């Protein structure tokens, strides 16, 4: 008579199940946030134990309810901003799920990312507060704070929905398309009957590539998005020229190299400029450090922090590295915490910046 463990290794109406650590399997698909797509493909499989399929089904249903909740809140937030004359572009969330997978239940999302013109940030913040959202805090708004950060976040205390309000696509202060250009190329999402916009295809690819690269592609969900978007068809000539102009051609090459290796993403000849040179392969290999292990960017993991900082620096072009090094001379809110000064004396933070930075490093090391 077989044990319960042996019985679970075989579905009553199907072939033997492969010898897989199913607990580790579930941990991996949850970490990489790919359980909606996997469940949709595997739900009729005879090779998956019933309890594993049941767990994936539970994850799938919870995600479906989450995406429906986000979809409704997305429409409410966009309508509120438009009433104030603010043009929002939804960067990810439900509109991205609909765009790439044709069904909002087939992609996960924990929040809403909304891009607005930089000059409308304060007005947009006022509207979100009027909807009952509360600021999540973050960096104090000192010096030219919109230059140092690229978004602020808000959470609704009742629905627990989080909205990230962006005025730039990326946080590295590099060049990127101005909002007016992004708006001209944006499209209405078929997910909503309201006037909800998402980025144009080429802008969306560049944004998703920059976002995934910045996070080391540590979730395969981001590479799955690149695979789906590449298969939908893009103007690769326009995309290569645009990514070269904004200094992220090597990031596109990294993304396509990883997606082709892991998902079999077809790379057309027109995309050849993105794959030129060895830098993109080096970046792809560096990112495997974050992909292969279920990394958690915990503040206490100093070794991971060091590896990650070196990785982020390697992503930059020579020009971006120069801009980054110069930007380090600009004061930040951390300087105001390390050496509090009254506002009339804030100008002193500029000449004192190297000394305050060194003092912070010494304190942090201690």
XYZ file of C-alpha atoms in Angstrom:
366
model
C 0.000 0.000 0.000
C 1.440 3.374 -1.004
C 2.144 6.152 1.471
C 0.369 9.526 1.226
C 3.593 11.065 -0.123
C 3.755 8.481 -2.898
C 0.115 9.006 -3.678
C 0.696 12.716 -4.152
C 3.423 11.910 -6.661
C 0.817 10.547 -9.048
C -2.487 12.021 -10.109
C -5.167 9.307 -10.153
C -5.958 9.965 -13.802
C -2.568 10.862 -15.217
C 1.119 9.996 -15.699
C 3.761 10.146 -12.924
C 4.581 13.596 -11.633
C 8.210 14.737 -12.118
C 10.397 14.657 -9.005
C 10.111 18.320 -8.081
C 10.284 20.064 -4.723
C 6.799 21.535 -5.028
C 7.203 23.760 -1.975
C 10.244 25.329 -3.628
C 8.304 25.541 -6.897
C 5.528 27.527 -5.215
C 8.057 29.747 -3.451
C 9.749 30.544 -6.763
C 6.592 31.316 -8.762
C 5.365 33.543 -5.942
C 8.692 35.330 -5.626
C 8.856 35.963 -9.373
C 5.132 36.917 -9.495
C 4.399 34.606 -12.442
C 1.701 32.461 -10.839
C -1.214 33.980 -12.846
C 0.349 33.018 -16.192
C 1.503 29.638 -14.883
C -1.888 28.746 -13.456
C -3.630 29.703 -16.709
C -1.287 27.353 -18.598
C -1.083 24.493 -16.095
C -4.599 24.290 -14.662
C -5.500 21.390 -16.987
C -2.128 19.647 -16.613
C -2.009 16.088 -15.325
C 1.584 16.495 -14.129
C 0.905 18.938 -11.301
C -0.207 17.602 -7.881
C -3.754 18.617 -6.947
C -2.667 20.506 -3.809
C -0.156 22.557 -5.815
C -2.815 23.448 -8.403
C -5.171 24.383 -5.585
C -2.548 26.721 -4.106
C -1.951 28.322 -7.518
C -5.705 28.699 -8.010
C -5.971 30.509 -4.673
C -3.146 32.866 -5.671
C -4.783 33.417 -9.066
C -8.167 34.326 -7.556
C -6.662 36.690 -4.983
C -4.728 38.423 -7.724
C -7.853 38.728 -9.890
C -9.720 40.492 -7.079
C -6.692 42.715 -6.453
C -6.490 43.731 -10.118
C -10.226 44.434 -10.268
C -9.863 46.635 -7.199
C -6.901 48.462 -8.743
C -8.782 48.880 -12.027
C -11.710 50.592 -10.325
C -9.412 52.840 -8.300
C -7.373 53.662 -11.404
C -10.487 54.999 -13.128
C -11.465 57.022 -10.049
C -8.007 58.573 -9.660
C -7.635 59.388 -13.369
C -11.109 60.969 -13.509
C -10.319 63.097 -10.455
C -7.041 64.323 -11.951
C -8.620 65.062 -15.333
C -11.318 67.171 -13.677
C -8.493 69.397 -12.429
C -7.028 69.603 -15.939
C -4.156 67.206 -15.133
C -3.257 64.639 -17.802
C -2.306 61.312 -16.188
C -0.526 58.451 -17.949
C -0.852 55.090 -16.187
C 2.528 53.355 -16.393
C 1.756 49.778 -15.320
C -0.972 48.071 -13.301
C -4.232 46.886 -14.917
C -3.661 48.694 -18.234
C -0.330 46.902 -18.692
C -1.935 43.530 -17.928
C -4.611 44.198 -20.554
C -2.085 45.487 -23.083
C 0.381 42.587 -22.797
C -1.749 39.599 -21.783
C -5.224 40.578 -22.952
C -6.625 39.943 -19.454
C -6.008 41.946 -16.295
C -6.014 38.755 -14.197
C -2.865 37.438 -15.921
C -0.410 39.884 -14.350
C 0.209 40.940 -10.776
C 0.489 44.490 -9.492
C 0.710 45.857 -5.980
C 0.025 49.531 -6.732
C -0.827 52.149 -9.330
C 1.934 54.166 -11.045
C 0.681 57.426 -12.547
C 2.833 59.905 -14.478
C 1.872 63.605 -14.541
C 3.669 66.757 -15.744
C 6.213 67.995 -13.210
C 4.431 71.324 -12.814
C 1.204 69.526 -11.859
C 2.647 67.398 -9.032
C 1.357 69.583 -6.194
C -2.111 69.859 -7.758
C -2.225 66.087 -8.286
C -1.152 65.541 -4.696
C -3.988 67.791 -3.527
C -6.524 65.748 -5.502
C -5.228 62.470 -4.072
C -5.482 63.831 -0.547
C -9.027 64.920 -1.398
C -9.827 61.309 -2.343
C -8.776 60.203 1.125
C -5.210 59.142 0.370
C -2.448 59.815 2.875
C 1.163 60.534 2.083
C 3.589 57.712 2.796
C 6.176 60.252 3.863
C 9.551 59.916 2.220
C 12.336 62.405 1.715
C 11.844 65.969 3.026
C 11.202 68.456 0.260
C 14.353 70.487 0.491
C 16.631 71.894 -2.193
C 15.517 70.893 -5.695
C 13.759 67.772 -4.420
C 12.009 66.920 -7.697
C 15.425 66.538 -9.287
C 16.657 64.093 -6.664
C 13.600 61.787 -6.617
C 11.139 60.811 -9.330
C 7.933 59.913 -7.458
C 6.051 60.198 -4.170
C 3.625 57.598 -2.863
C 0.236 57.677 -1.171
C -1.868 54.951 0.448
C -5.609 54.938 1.079
C -6.197 53.952 4.736
C -9.398 52.025 3.972
C -8.749 50.299 0.635
C -4.957 49.982 1.247
C -4.435 50.857 -2.426
C -1.117 52.602 -2.988
C -0.621 55.221 -5.707
C 2.853 56.289 -6.818
C 2.746 59.752 -8.359
C 5.579 60.104 -10.910
C 6.854 63.195 -12.671
C 9.818 61.388 -14.258
C 10.111 57.824 -15.518
C 13.428 57.067 -13.865
C 15.310 57.973 -10.720
C 18.843 58.289 -12.083
C 18.408 61.885 -13.318
C 19.388 60.828 -16.838
C 17.855 62.178 -20.026
C 14.372 60.972 -20.895
C 11.522 62.072 -23.176
C 9.621 65.134 -21.922
C 6.043 64.619 -20.804
C 4.540 66.395 -23.848
C 6.333 63.964 -26.157
C 5.162 60.967 -24.117
C 1.603 62.300 -24.111
C 1.548 62.722 -27.901
C 2.535 59.074 -28.348
C 0.297 57.745 -25.559
C -2.818 55.659 -26.280
C -6.189 55.132 -24.688
C -6.460 51.841 -22.875
C -9.228 49.507 -24.095
C -9.584 48.308 -20.503
C -11.532 51.390 -19.469
C -14.481 53.276 -20.937
C -12.970 56.418 -19.458
C -10.103 58.388 -20.980
C -7.287 56.371 -19.376
C -3.961 56.665 -21.188
C -0.916 54.391 -21.253
C 2.482 54.877 -22.860
C 2.997 54.240 -26.563
C 4.603 50.903 -27.420
C 8.184 52.114 -27.880
C 8.034 54.394 -24.819
C 6.566 51.511 -22.828
C 9.419 49.212 -23.873
C 12.034 51.801 -22.892
C 10.340 52.393 -19.528
C 9.924 48.693 -18.697
C 13.532 48.018 -19.697
C 14.843 50.844 -17.507
C 12.641 49.780 -14.594
C 13.603 46.104 -14.827
C 17.310 46.865 -15.221
C 17.259 49.213 -12.230
C 15.857 46.376 -10.103
C 18.300 43.784 -11.432
C 15.443 41.836 -13.080
C 15.097 39.986 -9.785
C 11.495 39.123 -10.663
C 10.964 37.140 -13.872
C 7.611 38.879 -14.268
C 9.474 41.882 -15.708
C 11.234 39.764 -18.331
C 7.917 38.090 -19.159
C 6.560 41.588 -19.869
C 9.473 42.295 -22.220
C 8.825 39.008 -24.023
C 5.134 39.811 -24.511
C 5.792 43.379 -25.646
C 8.470 42.298 -28.142
C 6.065 39.751 -29.632
C 3.344 42.389 -30.078
C 5.469 44.190 -32.634
C 7.418 47.424 -32.259
C 9.063 49.981 -34.531
C 12.548 48.680 -33.733
C 14.295 51.313 -35.850
C 12.558 54.146 -34.017
C 13.105 52.373 -30.685
C 16.863 51.896 -31.226
C 17.295 55.560 -32.203
C 15.285 56.713 -29.195
C 17.151 54.484 -26.734
C 20.494 55.660 -28.135
C 19.383 59.281 -27.709
C 18.443 58.711 -24.066
C 21.454 56.590 -23.158
C 19.734 53.253 -22.510
C 20.610 51.226 -25.611
C 22.703 48.857 -23.477
C 19.703 48.266 -21.184
C 17.571 47.242 -24.139
C 20.307 44.822 -25.167
C 20.478 43.397 -21.657
C 16.703 42.868 -21.569
C 16.512 41.208 -24.993
C 19.509 38.985 -24.205
C 17.864 37.754 -21.003
C 14.390 37.414 -22.546
C 15.724 35.486 -25.555
C 17.644 33.104 -23.281
C 14.819 32.497 -20.802
C 11.636 32.916 -22.861
C 12.820 32.331 -26.408
C 11.871 35.887 -27.310
C 12.291 36.425 -31.066
C 14.670 39.279 -31.839
C 14.149 40.694 -35.357
C 17.103 41.940 -37.467
C 15.871 45.516 -36.998
C 16.726 45.217 -33.297
C 20.416 44.527 -34.051
C 21.623 47.931 -32.721
C 20.373 46.937 -29.254
C 22.494 43.781 -29.306
C 25.726 45.353 -30.565
C 28.814 45.217 -28.360
C 29.669 43.127 -25.335
C 28.359 45.497 -22.665
C 24.795 44.186 -22.861
C 26.019 40.592 -22.340
C 28.117 41.661 -19.361
C 25.075 43.402 -17.862
C 22.925 40.320 -18.502
C 25.453 38.138 -16.685
C 25.617 40.578 -13.762
C 21.839 40.471 -13.356
C 21.896 36.679 -12.938
C 23.159 37.290 -9.404
C 19.739 38.755 -8.556
C 17.646 36.399 -10.699
C 19.059 33.022 -9.640
C 18.542 33.525 -5.906
C 15.353 34.808 -4.319
C 17.049 38.014 -3.213
C 15.481 40.310 -0.675
C 16.822 43.840 -0.632
C 16.858 44.028 3.159
C 18.772 46.980 4.654
C 20.798 44.615 6.834
C 22.303 42.712 3.885
C 25.445 44.773 3.382
C 27.058 42.390 0.897
C 23.985 42.466 -1.350
C 23.899 46.239 -1.022
C 27.509 46.520 -2.206
C 26.924 44.191 -5.163
C 23.765 46.075 -6.099
C 25.441 49.487 -6.007
C 28.261 48.259 -8.264
C 25.651 46.791 -10.603
C 23.725 50.092 -10.800
C 26.932 51.965 -11.597
C 27.777 49.443 -14.345
C 24.399 50.118 -16.011
C 25.362 53.705 -16.777
C 27.067 55.036 -19.873
C 30.237 57.096 -19.452
C 28.272 60.309 -19.695
C 25.738 59.099 -17.130
C 28.542 58.117 -14.771
C 29.987 61.626 -15.047
C 26.602 63.209 -14.368
C 26.080 60.845 -11.437
C 29.439 61.677 -9.855
C 28.807 65.414 -10.235
C 25.317 65.004 -8.751
C 26.864 63.565 -5.600
C 28.175 67.059 -4.848
C 24.581 68.309 -4.630
C 23.167 68.298 -1.061
C 20.410 65.882 -0.091
C 17.875 65.647 2.716
C 20.241 63.234 4.513
C 22.663 66.136 4.948
C 19.949 68.100 6.731
C 19.435 65.141 9.072
C 23.148 64.735 9.780
C 23.745 68.466 10.281
C 20.522 70.398 11.007
C 20.714 74.043 9.963
C 18.040 76.745 9.823
C 16.637 77.305 6.344
C 18.335 80.711 5.849
C 21.676 78.868 6.136
C 20.851 76.023 3.729
C 23.283 77.483 1.193
C 26.087 76.255 3.477
C 25.220 72.656 2.655
C 26.856 73.106 -0.774
C 30.414 73.842 0.433
C 29.950 71.506 3.409
C 28.626 68.615 1.316
C 31.909 66.563 1.120
C 32.492 66.835 4.875
C 28.892 66.012 5.823
C 28.913 63.050 3.418
C 32.154 61.742 4.966
C 30.703 62.163 8.464
C 27.607 60.202 7.477
C 29.733 57.371 6.093
C 31.768 57.191 9.298
C 28.610 57.093 11.416
C 27.043 54.466 9.164
C 30.155 52.298 9.334
C 30.269 52.611 13.104
